[in-house]
PDB file of C-alpha atoms in Angstrom:
ATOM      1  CA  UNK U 874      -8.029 -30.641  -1.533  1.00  0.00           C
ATOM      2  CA  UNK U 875      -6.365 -30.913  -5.087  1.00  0.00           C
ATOM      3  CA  UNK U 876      -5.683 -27.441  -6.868  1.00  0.00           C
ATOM      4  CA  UNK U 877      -7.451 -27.919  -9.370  1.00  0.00           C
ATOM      5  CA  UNK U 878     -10.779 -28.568  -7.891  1.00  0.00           C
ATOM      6  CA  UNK U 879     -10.833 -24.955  -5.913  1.00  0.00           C
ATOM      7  CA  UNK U 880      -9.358 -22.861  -8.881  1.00  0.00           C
ATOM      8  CA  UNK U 881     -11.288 -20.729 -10.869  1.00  0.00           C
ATOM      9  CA  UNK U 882     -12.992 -21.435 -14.970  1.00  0.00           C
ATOM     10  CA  UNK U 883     -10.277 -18.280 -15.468  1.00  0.00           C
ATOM     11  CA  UNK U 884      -7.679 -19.747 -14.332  1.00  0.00           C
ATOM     12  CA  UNK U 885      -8.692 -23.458 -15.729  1.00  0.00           C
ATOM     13  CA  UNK U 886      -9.577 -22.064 -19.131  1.00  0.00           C
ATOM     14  CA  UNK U 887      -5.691 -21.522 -19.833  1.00  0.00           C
ATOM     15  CA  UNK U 888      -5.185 -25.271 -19.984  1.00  0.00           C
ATOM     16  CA  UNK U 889      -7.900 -26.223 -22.379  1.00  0.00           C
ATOM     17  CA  UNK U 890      -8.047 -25.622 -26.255  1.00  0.00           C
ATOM     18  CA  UNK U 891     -11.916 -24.730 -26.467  1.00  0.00           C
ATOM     19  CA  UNK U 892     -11.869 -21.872 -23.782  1.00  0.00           C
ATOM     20  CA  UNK U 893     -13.183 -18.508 -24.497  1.00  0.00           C
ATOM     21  CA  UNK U 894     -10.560 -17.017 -22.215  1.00  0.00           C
ATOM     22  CA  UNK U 895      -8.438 -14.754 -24.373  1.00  0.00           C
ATOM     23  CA  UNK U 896      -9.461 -16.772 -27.557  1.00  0.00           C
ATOM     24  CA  UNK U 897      -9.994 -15.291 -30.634  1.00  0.00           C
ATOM     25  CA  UNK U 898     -12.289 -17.901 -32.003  1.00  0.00           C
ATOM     26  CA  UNK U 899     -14.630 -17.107 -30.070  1.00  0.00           C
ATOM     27  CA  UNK U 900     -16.714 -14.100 -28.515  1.00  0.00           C
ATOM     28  CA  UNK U 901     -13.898 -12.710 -25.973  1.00  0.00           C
ATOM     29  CA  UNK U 902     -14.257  -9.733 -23.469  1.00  0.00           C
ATOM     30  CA  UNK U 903     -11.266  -8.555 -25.288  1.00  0.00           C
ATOM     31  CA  UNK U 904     -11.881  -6.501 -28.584  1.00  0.00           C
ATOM     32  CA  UNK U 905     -11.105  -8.631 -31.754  1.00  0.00           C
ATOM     33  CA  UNK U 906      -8.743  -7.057 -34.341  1.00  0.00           C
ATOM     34  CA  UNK U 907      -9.847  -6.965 -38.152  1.00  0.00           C
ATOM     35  CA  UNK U 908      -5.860  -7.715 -39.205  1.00  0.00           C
ATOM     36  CA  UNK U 909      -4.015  -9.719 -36.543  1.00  0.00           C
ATOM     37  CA  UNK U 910      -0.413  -9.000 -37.080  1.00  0.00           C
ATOM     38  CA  UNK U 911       1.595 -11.657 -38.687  1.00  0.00           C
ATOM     39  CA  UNK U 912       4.257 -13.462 -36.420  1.00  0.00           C
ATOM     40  CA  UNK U 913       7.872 -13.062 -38.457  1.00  0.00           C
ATOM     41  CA  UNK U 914      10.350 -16.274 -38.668  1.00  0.00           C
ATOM     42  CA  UNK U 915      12.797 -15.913 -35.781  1.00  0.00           C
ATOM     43  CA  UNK U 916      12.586 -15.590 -31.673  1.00  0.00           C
ATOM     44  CA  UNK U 917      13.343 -11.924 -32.213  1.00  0.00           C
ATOM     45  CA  UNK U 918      11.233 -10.397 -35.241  1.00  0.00           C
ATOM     46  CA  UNK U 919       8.789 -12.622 -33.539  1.00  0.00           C
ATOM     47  CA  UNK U 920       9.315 -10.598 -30.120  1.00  0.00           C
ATOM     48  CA  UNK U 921       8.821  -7.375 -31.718  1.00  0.00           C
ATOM     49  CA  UNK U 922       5.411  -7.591 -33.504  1.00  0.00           C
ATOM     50  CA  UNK U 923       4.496  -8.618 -30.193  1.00  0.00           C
ATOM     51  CA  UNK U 924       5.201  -5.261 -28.586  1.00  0.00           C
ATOM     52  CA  UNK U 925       4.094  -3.510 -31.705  1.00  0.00           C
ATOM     53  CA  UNK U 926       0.837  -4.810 -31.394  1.00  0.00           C
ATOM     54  CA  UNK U 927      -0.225  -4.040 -28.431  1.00  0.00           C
ATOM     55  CA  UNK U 928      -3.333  -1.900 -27.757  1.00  0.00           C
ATOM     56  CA  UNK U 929      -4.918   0.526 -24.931  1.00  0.00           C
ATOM     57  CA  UNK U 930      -7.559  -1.275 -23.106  1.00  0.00           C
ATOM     58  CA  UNK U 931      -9.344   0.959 -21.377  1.00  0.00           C
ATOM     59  CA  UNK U 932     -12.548  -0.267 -19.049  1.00  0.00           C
ATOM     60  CA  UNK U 933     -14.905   1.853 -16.484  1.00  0.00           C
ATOM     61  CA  UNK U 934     -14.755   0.434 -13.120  1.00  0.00           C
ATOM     62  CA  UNK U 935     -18.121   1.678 -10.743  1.00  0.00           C
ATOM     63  CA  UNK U 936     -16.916   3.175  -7.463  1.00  0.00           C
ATOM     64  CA  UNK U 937     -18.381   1.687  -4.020  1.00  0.00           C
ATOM     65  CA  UNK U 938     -18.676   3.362  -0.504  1.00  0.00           C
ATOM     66  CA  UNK U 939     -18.031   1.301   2.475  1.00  0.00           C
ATOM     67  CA  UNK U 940     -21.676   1.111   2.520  1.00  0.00           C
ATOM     68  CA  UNK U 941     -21.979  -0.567  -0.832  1.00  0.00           C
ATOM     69  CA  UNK U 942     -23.476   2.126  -2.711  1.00  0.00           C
ATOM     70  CA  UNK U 943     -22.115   3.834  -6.117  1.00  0.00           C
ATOM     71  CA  UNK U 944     -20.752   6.505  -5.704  1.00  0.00           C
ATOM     72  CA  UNK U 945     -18.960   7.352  -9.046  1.00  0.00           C
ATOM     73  CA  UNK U 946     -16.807   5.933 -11.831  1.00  0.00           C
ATOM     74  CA  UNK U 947     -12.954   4.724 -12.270  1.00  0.00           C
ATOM     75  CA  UNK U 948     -10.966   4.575 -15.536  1.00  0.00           C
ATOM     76  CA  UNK U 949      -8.437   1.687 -15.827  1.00  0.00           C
ATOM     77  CA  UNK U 950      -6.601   1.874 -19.026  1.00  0.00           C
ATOM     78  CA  UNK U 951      -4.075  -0.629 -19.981  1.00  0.00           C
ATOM     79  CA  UNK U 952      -2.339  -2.014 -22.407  1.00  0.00           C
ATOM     80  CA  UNK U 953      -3.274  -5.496 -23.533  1.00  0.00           C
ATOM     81  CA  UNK U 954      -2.383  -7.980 -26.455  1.00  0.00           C
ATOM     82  CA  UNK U 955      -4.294  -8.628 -29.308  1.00  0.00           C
ATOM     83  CA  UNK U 956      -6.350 -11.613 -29.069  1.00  0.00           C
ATOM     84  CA  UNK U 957      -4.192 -13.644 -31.550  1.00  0.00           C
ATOM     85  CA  UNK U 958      -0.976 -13.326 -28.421  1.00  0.00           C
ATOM     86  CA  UNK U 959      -2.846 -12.939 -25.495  1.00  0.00           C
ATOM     87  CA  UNK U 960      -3.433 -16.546 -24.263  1.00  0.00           C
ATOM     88  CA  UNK U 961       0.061 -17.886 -25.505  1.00  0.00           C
ATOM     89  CA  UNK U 962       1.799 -14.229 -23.224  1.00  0.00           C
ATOM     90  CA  UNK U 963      -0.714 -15.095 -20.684  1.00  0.00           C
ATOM     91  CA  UNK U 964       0.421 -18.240 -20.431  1.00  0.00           C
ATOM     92  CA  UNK U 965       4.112 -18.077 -20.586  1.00  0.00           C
ATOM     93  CA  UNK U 966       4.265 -15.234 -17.699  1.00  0.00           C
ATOM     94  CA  UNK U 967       2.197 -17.834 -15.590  1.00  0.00           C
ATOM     95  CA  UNK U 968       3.936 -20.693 -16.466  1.00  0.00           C
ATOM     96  CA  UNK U 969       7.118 -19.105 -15.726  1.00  0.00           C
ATOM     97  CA  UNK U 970       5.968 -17.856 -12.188  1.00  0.00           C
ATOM     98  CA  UNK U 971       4.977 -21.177 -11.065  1.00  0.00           C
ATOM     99  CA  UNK U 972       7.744 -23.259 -12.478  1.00  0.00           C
ATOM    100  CA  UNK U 973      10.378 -20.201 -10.465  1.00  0.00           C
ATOM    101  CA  UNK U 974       8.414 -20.959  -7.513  1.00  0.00           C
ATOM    102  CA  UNK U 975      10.042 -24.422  -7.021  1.00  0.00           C
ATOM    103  CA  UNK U 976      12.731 -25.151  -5.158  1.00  0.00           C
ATOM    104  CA  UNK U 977      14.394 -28.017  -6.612  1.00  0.00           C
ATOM    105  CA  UNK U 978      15.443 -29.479  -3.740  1.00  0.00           C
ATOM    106  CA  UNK U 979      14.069 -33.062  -3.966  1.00  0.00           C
ATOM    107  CA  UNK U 980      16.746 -35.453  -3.832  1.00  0.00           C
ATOM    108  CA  UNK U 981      17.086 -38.940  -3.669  1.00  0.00           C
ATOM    109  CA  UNK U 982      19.930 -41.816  -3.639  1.00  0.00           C
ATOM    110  CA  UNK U 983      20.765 -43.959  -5.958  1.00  0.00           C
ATOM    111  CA  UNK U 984      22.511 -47.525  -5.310  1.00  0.00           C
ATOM    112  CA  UNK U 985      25.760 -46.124  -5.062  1.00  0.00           C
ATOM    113  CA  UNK U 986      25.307 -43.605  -2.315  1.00  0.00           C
ATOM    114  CA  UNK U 987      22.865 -46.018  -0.284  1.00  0.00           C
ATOM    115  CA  UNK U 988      24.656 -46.565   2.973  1.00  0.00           C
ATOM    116  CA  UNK U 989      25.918 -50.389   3.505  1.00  0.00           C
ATOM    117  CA  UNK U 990      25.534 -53.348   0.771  1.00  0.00           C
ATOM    118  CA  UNK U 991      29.414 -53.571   0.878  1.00  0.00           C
ATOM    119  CA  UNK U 992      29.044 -57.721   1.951  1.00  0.00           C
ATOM    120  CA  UNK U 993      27.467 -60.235  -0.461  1.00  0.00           C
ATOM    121  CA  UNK U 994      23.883 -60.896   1.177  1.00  0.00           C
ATOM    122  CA  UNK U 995      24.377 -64.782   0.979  1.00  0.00           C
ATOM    123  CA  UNK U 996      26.317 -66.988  -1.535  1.00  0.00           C
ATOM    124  CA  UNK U 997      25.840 -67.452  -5.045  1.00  0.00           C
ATOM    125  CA  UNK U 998      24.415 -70.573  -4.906  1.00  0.00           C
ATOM    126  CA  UNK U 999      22.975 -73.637  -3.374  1.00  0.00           C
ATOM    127  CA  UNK U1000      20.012 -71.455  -1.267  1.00  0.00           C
ATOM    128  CA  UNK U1001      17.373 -71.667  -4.015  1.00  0.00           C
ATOM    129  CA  UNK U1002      16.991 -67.957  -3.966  1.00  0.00           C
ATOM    130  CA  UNK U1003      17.947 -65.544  -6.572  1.00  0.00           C
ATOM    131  CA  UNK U1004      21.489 -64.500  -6.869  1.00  0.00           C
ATOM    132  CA  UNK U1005      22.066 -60.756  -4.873  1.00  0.00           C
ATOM    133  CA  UNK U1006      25.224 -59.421  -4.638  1.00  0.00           C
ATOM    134  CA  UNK U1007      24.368 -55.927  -2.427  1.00  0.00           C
ATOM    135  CA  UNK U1008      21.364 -55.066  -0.100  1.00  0.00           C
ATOM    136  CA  UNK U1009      21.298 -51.377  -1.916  1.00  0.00           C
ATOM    137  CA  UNK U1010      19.926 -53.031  -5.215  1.00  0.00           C
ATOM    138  CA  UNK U1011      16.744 -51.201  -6.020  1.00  0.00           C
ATOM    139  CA  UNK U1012      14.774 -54.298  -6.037  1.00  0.00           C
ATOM    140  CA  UNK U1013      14.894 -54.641  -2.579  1.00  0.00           C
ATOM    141  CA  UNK U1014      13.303 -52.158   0.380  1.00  0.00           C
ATOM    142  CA  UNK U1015      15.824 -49.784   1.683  1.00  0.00           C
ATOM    143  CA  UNK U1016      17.564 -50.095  -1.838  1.00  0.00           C
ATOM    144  CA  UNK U1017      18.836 -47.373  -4.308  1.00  0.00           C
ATOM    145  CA  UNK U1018      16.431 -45.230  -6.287  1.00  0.00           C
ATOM    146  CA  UNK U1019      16.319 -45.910  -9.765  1.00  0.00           C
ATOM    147  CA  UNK U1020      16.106 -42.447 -12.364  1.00  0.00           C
ATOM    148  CA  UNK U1021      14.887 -40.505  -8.591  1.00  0.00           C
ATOM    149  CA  UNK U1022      15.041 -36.688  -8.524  1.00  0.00           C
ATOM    150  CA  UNK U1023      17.875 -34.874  -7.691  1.00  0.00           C
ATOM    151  CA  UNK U1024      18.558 -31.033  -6.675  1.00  0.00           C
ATOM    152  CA  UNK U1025      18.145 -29.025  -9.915  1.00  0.00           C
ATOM    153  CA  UNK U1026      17.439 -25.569 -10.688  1.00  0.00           C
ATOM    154  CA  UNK U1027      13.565 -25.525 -12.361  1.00  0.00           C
ATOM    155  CA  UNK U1028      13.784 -21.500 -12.873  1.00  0.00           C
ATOM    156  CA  UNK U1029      13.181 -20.373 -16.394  1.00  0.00           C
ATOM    157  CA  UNK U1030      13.695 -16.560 -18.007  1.00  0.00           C
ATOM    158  CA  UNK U1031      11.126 -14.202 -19.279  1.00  0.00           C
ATOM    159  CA  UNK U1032      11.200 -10.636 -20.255  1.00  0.00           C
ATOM    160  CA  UNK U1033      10.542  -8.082 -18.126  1.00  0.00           C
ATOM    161  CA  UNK U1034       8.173  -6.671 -20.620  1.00  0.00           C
ATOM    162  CA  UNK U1035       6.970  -9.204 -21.440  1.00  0.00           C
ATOM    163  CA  UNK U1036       5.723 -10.015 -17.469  1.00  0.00           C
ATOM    164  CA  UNK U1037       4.057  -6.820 -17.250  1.00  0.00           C
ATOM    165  CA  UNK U1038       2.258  -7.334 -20.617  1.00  0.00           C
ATOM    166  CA  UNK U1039       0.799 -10.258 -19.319  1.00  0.00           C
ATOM    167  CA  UNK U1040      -0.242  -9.034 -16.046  1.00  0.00           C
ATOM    168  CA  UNK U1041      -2.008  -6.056 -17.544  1.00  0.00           C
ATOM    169  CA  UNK U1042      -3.646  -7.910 -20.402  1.00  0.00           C
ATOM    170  CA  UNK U1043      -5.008  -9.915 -16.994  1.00  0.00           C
ATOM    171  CA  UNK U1044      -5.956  -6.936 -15.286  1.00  0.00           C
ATOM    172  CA  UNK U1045      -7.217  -5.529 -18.485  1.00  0.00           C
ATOM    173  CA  UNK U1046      -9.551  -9.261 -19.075  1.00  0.00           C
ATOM    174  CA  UNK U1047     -11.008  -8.523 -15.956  1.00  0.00           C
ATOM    175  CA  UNK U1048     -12.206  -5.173 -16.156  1.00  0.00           C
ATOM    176  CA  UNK U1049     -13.861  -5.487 -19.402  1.00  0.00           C
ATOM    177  CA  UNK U1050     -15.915  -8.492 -18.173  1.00  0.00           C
ATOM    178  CA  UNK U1051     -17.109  -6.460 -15.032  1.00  0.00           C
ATOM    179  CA  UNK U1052     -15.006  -9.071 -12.629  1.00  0.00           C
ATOM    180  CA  UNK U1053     -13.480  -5.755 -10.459  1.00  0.00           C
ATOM    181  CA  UNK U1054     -14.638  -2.923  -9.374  1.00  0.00           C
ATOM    182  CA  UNK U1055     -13.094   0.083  -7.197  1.00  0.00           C
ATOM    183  CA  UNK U1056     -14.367   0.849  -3.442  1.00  0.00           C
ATOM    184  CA  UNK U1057     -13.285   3.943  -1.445  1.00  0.00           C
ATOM    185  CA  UNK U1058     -10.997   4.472   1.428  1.00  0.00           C
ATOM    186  CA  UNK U1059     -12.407   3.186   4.540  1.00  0.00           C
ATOM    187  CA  UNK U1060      -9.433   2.867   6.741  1.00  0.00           C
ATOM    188  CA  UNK U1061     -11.656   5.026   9.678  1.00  0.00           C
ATOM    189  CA  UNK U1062     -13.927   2.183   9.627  1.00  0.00           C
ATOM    190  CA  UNK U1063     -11.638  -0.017  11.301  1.00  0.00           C
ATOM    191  CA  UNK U1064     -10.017   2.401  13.527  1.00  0.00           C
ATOM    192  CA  UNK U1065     -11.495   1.136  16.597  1.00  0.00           C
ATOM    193  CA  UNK U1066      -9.554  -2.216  16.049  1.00  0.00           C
ATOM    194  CA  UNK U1067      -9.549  -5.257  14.088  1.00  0.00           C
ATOM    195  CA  UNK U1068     -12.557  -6.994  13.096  1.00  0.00           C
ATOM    196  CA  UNK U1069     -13.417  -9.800  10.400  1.00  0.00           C
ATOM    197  CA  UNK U1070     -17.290  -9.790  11.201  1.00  0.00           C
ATOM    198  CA  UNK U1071     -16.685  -6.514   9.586  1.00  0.00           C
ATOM    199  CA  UNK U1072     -15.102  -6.991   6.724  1.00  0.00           C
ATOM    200  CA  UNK U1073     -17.363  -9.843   5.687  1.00  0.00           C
ATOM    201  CA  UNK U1074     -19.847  -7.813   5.990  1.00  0.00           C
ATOM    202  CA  UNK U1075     -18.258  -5.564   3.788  1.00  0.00           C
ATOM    203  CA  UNK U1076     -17.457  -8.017   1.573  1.00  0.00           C
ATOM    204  CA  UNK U1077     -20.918  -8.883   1.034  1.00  0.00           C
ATOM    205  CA  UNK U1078     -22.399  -4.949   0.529  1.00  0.00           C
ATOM    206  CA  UNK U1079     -19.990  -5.196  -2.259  1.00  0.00           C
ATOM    207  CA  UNK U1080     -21.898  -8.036  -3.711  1.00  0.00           C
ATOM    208  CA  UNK U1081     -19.022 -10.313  -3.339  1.00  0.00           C
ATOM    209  CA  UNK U1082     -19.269 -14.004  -2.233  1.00  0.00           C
ATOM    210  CA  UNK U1083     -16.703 -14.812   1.390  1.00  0.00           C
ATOM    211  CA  UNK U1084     -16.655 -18.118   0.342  1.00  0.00           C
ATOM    212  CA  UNK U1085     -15.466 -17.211  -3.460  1.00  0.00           C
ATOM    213  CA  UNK U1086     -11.685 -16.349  -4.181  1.00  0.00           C
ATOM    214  CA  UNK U1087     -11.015 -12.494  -4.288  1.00  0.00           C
ATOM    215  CA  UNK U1088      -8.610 -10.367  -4.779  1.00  0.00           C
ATOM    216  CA  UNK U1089      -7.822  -6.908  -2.656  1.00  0.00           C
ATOM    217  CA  UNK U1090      -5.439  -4.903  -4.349  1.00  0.00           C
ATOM    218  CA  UNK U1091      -4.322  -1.569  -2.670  1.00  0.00           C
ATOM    219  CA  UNK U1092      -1.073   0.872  -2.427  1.00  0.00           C
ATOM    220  CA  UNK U1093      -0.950   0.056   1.141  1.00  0.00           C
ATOM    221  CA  UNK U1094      -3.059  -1.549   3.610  1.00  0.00           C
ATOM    222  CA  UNK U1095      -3.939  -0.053   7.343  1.00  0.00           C
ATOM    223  CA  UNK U1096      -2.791  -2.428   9.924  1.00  0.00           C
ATOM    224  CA  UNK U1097      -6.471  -3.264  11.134  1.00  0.00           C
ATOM    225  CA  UNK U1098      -7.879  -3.859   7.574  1.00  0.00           C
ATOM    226  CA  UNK U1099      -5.179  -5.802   7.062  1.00  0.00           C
ATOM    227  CA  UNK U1100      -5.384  -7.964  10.199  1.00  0.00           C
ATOM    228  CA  UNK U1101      -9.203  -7.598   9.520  1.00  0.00           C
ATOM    229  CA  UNK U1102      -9.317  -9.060   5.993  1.00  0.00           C
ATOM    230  CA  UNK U1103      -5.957 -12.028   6.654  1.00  0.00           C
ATOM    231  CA  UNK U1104      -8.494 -14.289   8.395  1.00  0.00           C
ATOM    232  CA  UNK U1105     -10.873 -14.641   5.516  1.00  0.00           C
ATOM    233  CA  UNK U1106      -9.008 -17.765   3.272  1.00  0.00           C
ATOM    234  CA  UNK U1107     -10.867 -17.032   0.324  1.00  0.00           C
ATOM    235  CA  UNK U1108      -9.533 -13.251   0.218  1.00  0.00           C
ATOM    236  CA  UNK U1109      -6.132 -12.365  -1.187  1.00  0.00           C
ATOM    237  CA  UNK U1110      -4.709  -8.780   0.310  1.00  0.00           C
ATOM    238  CA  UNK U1111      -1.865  -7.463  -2.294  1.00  0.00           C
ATOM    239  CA  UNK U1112       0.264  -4.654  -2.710  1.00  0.00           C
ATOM    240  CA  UNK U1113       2.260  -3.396  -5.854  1.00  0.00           C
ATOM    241  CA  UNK U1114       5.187  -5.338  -4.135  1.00  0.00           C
ATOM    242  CA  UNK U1115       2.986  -8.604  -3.919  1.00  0.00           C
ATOM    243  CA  UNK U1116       0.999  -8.515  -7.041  1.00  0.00           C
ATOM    244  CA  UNK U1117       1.069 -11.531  -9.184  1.00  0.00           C
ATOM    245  CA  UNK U1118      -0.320 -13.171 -12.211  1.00  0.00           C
ATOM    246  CA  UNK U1119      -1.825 -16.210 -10.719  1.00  0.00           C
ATOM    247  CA  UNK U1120      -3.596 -14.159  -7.807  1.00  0.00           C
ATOM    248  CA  UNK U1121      -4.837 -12.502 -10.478  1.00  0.00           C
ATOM    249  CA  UNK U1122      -6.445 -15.185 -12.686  1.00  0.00           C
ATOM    250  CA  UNK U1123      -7.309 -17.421  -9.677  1.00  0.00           C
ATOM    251  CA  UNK U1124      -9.243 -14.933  -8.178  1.00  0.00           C
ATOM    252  CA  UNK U1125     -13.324 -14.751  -9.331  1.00  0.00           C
ATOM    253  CA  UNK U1126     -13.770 -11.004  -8.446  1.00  0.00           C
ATOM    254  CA  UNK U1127     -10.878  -7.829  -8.475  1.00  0.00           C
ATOM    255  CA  UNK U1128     -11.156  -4.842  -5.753  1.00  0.00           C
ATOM    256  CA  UNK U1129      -8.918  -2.053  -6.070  1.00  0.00           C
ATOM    257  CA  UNK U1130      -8.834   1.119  -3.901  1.00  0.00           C
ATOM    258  CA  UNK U1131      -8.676   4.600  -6.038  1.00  0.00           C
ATOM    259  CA  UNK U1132      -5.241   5.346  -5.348  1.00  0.00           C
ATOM    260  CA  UNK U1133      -4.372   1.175  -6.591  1.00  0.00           C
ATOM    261  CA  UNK U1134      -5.875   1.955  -9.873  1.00  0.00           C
ATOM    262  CA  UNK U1135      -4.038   5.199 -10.376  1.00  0.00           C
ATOM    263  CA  UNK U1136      -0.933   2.695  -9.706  1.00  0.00           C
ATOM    264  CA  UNK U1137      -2.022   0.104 -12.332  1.00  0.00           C
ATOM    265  CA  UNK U1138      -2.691   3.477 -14.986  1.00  0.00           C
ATOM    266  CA  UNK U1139       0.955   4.235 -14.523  1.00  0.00           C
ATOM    267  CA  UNK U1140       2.347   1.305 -14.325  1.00  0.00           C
ATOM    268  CA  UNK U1141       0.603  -0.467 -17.090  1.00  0.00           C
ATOM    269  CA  UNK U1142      -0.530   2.257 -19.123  1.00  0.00           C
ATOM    270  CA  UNK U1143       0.622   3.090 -22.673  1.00  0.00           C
ATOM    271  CA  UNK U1144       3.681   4.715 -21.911  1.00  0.00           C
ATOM    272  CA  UNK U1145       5.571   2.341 -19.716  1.00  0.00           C
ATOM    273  CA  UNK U1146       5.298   0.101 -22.979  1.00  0.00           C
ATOM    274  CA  UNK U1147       6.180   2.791 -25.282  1.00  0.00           C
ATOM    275  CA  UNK U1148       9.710   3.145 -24.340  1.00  0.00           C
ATOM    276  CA  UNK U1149      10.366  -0.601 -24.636  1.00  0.00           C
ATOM    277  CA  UNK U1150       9.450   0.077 -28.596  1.00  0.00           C
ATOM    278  CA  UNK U1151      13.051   0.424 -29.646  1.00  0.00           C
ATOM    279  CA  UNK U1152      14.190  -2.423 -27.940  1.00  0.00           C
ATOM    280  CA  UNK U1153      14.300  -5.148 -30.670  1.00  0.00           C
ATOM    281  CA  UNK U1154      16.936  -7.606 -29.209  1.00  0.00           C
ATOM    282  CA  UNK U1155      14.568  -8.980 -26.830  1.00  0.00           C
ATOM    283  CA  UNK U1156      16.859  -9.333 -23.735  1.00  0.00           C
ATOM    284  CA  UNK U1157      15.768  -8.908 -20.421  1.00  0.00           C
ATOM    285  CA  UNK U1158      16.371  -4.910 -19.492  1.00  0.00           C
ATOM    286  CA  UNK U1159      17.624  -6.385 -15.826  1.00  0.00           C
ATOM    287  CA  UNK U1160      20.632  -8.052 -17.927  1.00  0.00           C
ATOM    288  CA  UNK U1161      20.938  -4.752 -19.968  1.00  0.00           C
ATOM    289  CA  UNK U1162      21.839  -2.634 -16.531  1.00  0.00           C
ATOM    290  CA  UNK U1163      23.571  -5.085 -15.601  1.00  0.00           C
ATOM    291  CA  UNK U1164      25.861  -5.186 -18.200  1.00  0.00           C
ATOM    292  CA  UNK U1165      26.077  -1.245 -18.717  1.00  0.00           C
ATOM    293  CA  UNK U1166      27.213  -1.118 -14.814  1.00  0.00           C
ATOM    294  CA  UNK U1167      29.862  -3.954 -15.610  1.00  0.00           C
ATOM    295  CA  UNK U1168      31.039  -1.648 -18.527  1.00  0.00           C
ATOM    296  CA  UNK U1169      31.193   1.711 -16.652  1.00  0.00           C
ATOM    297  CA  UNK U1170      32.828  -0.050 -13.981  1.00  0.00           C
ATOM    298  CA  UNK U1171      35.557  -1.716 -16.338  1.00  0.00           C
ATOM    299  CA  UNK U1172      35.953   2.124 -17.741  1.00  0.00           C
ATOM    300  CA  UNK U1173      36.223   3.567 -13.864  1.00  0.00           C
ATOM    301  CA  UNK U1174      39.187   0.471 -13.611  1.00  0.00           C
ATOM    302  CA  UNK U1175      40.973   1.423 -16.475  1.00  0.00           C
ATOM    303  CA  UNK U1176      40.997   5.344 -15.918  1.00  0.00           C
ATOM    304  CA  UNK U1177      42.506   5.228 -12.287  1.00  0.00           C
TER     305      UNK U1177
END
């Protein structure tokens, strides 16, 4: 089944002009700003009204039991981009996932390396058949491959910052327009072993769909919720190490546990940006360590 016929109006709205999806032409679940801030000429001013214009998002998430009733209320507060940024960082981050997901090995042969076509096929002339002078011509079957693929690298670079910005303006989307909501600890329910009937049962006290895409997003997962809930197709599991922007915006409905959103609050919370505000070069801070361990190696070299 093609991709885009099972993925969600979130994650479709991204590609078309006319979507409400972080839009600010239209009525978004993200608060509008009376004075968008003004993009300056070059990739790095540019880069740093970005991160000076970012804002605390902060939603109310109700609390579930196992049993499906409330129980209480969750804070998730996170920064987000203003309206006038948030599709294009939205799009970049996922954009630059996908296109780092492929492998670039597809490879083909041109004429050249085709194996054989050393011998002329037949003479020039005199056989009232057009003139061939190889078998690997790539007008013939079993030919060369004219302008075919070849092993490349497809992998492009973003900003740290920037990727986190993105996922928490997602995260931040979602909340606001009551797509997630948090559910309590119920590893004890499953202690007894592994059972899907279970979860989906679960899954629908929580009001959620099976056959709609979810995500589950906790610290850690219990070995038989998580061999309870990797059955179900429609459900994603994720952990801080597997969280990702796509999951995120393919997914109809969020979950989180209460100790996933404290995660998300310190990850993605005010802060975390805050110390990237002095940072105007707009590097990746992976290629900044990376080049102050190069330089106190070179100064550990040069003093022995």
């Amino acid at each position: 089944m093609p991709a885009a016929s099972v993925a969600s109006p979130l994650l479709l709205s991204l590609s078309s002009s006319s979507s409400p999806f972080l839009s600010s032409s239209s009525v978004s679940f993200i608060p509008s700003s009376s004075s968008a801030p003004a993009y300056a000429v070059g990739r790095k001013r540019a880069a740093v009204s970005v991160l000076r214009a970012l804002r605390a998002e902060a939603a109310t998430l109700p609390v579930l039991s196992f049993t499906g009733e409330k129980v209480g209320e969750a804070t998730l507060d996170l920064k987000s981009a203003p309206p006038s940024t948030a599709r294009a960082v939205v799009h970049r981050a996922l954009i630059t996932d996908r296109q780092n997901a492929r492998r670039g090995t597809a490879s083909t042969l041109t004429r050249a390396e085709v194996r054989g076509g050393g011998r002329k096929p037949y003479q020039q002339k005199k056989t009232g058949k057009a003139r061939r002078g190889s078998q690997t011509t790539p007008l013939r079957p079993g030919g060369g491959v004219i302008f075919g693929p070849k092993p490349r690298d497809w992998s492009i670079k973003i900003n740290r910052k920037e990727k986190r910005l993105a996922i928490s303006t997602a995260l931040a989307s979602a909340a606001v327009a009551e797509d997630a909501f948090v559910v309590e600890e119920f590893d004890e329910a499953f202690e007894a072993g592994p059972k899907t009937r279970d979860f989906v049962a679960a899954l629908q006290r929580w009001g959620l769909d099976p056959k709609q895409k979810a995500v589950f997003f906790a610290t850690e997962f219990a070995d038989n919720v998580r061999l309870s809930g990797r059955n179900i197709g429609s459900l994603k599991m994720l952990t801080p190490r597997t969280l990702n922007l796509y999951d995120i915006l393919d997914a109809r409905k969020l979950v989180f546990t209460p100790a996933a959103v404290d995660y998300l609050n310190s990850r993605y919370c005010a802060t975390v940006f805050d110390q990237y505000e002095d940072d105007t070069d707009g590097e990746d801070d992976g290629e900044e360590e990376a080049a102050q361990d190069e330089t106190e190696e070179s100064e550990a070299d040069s003093s022995s």
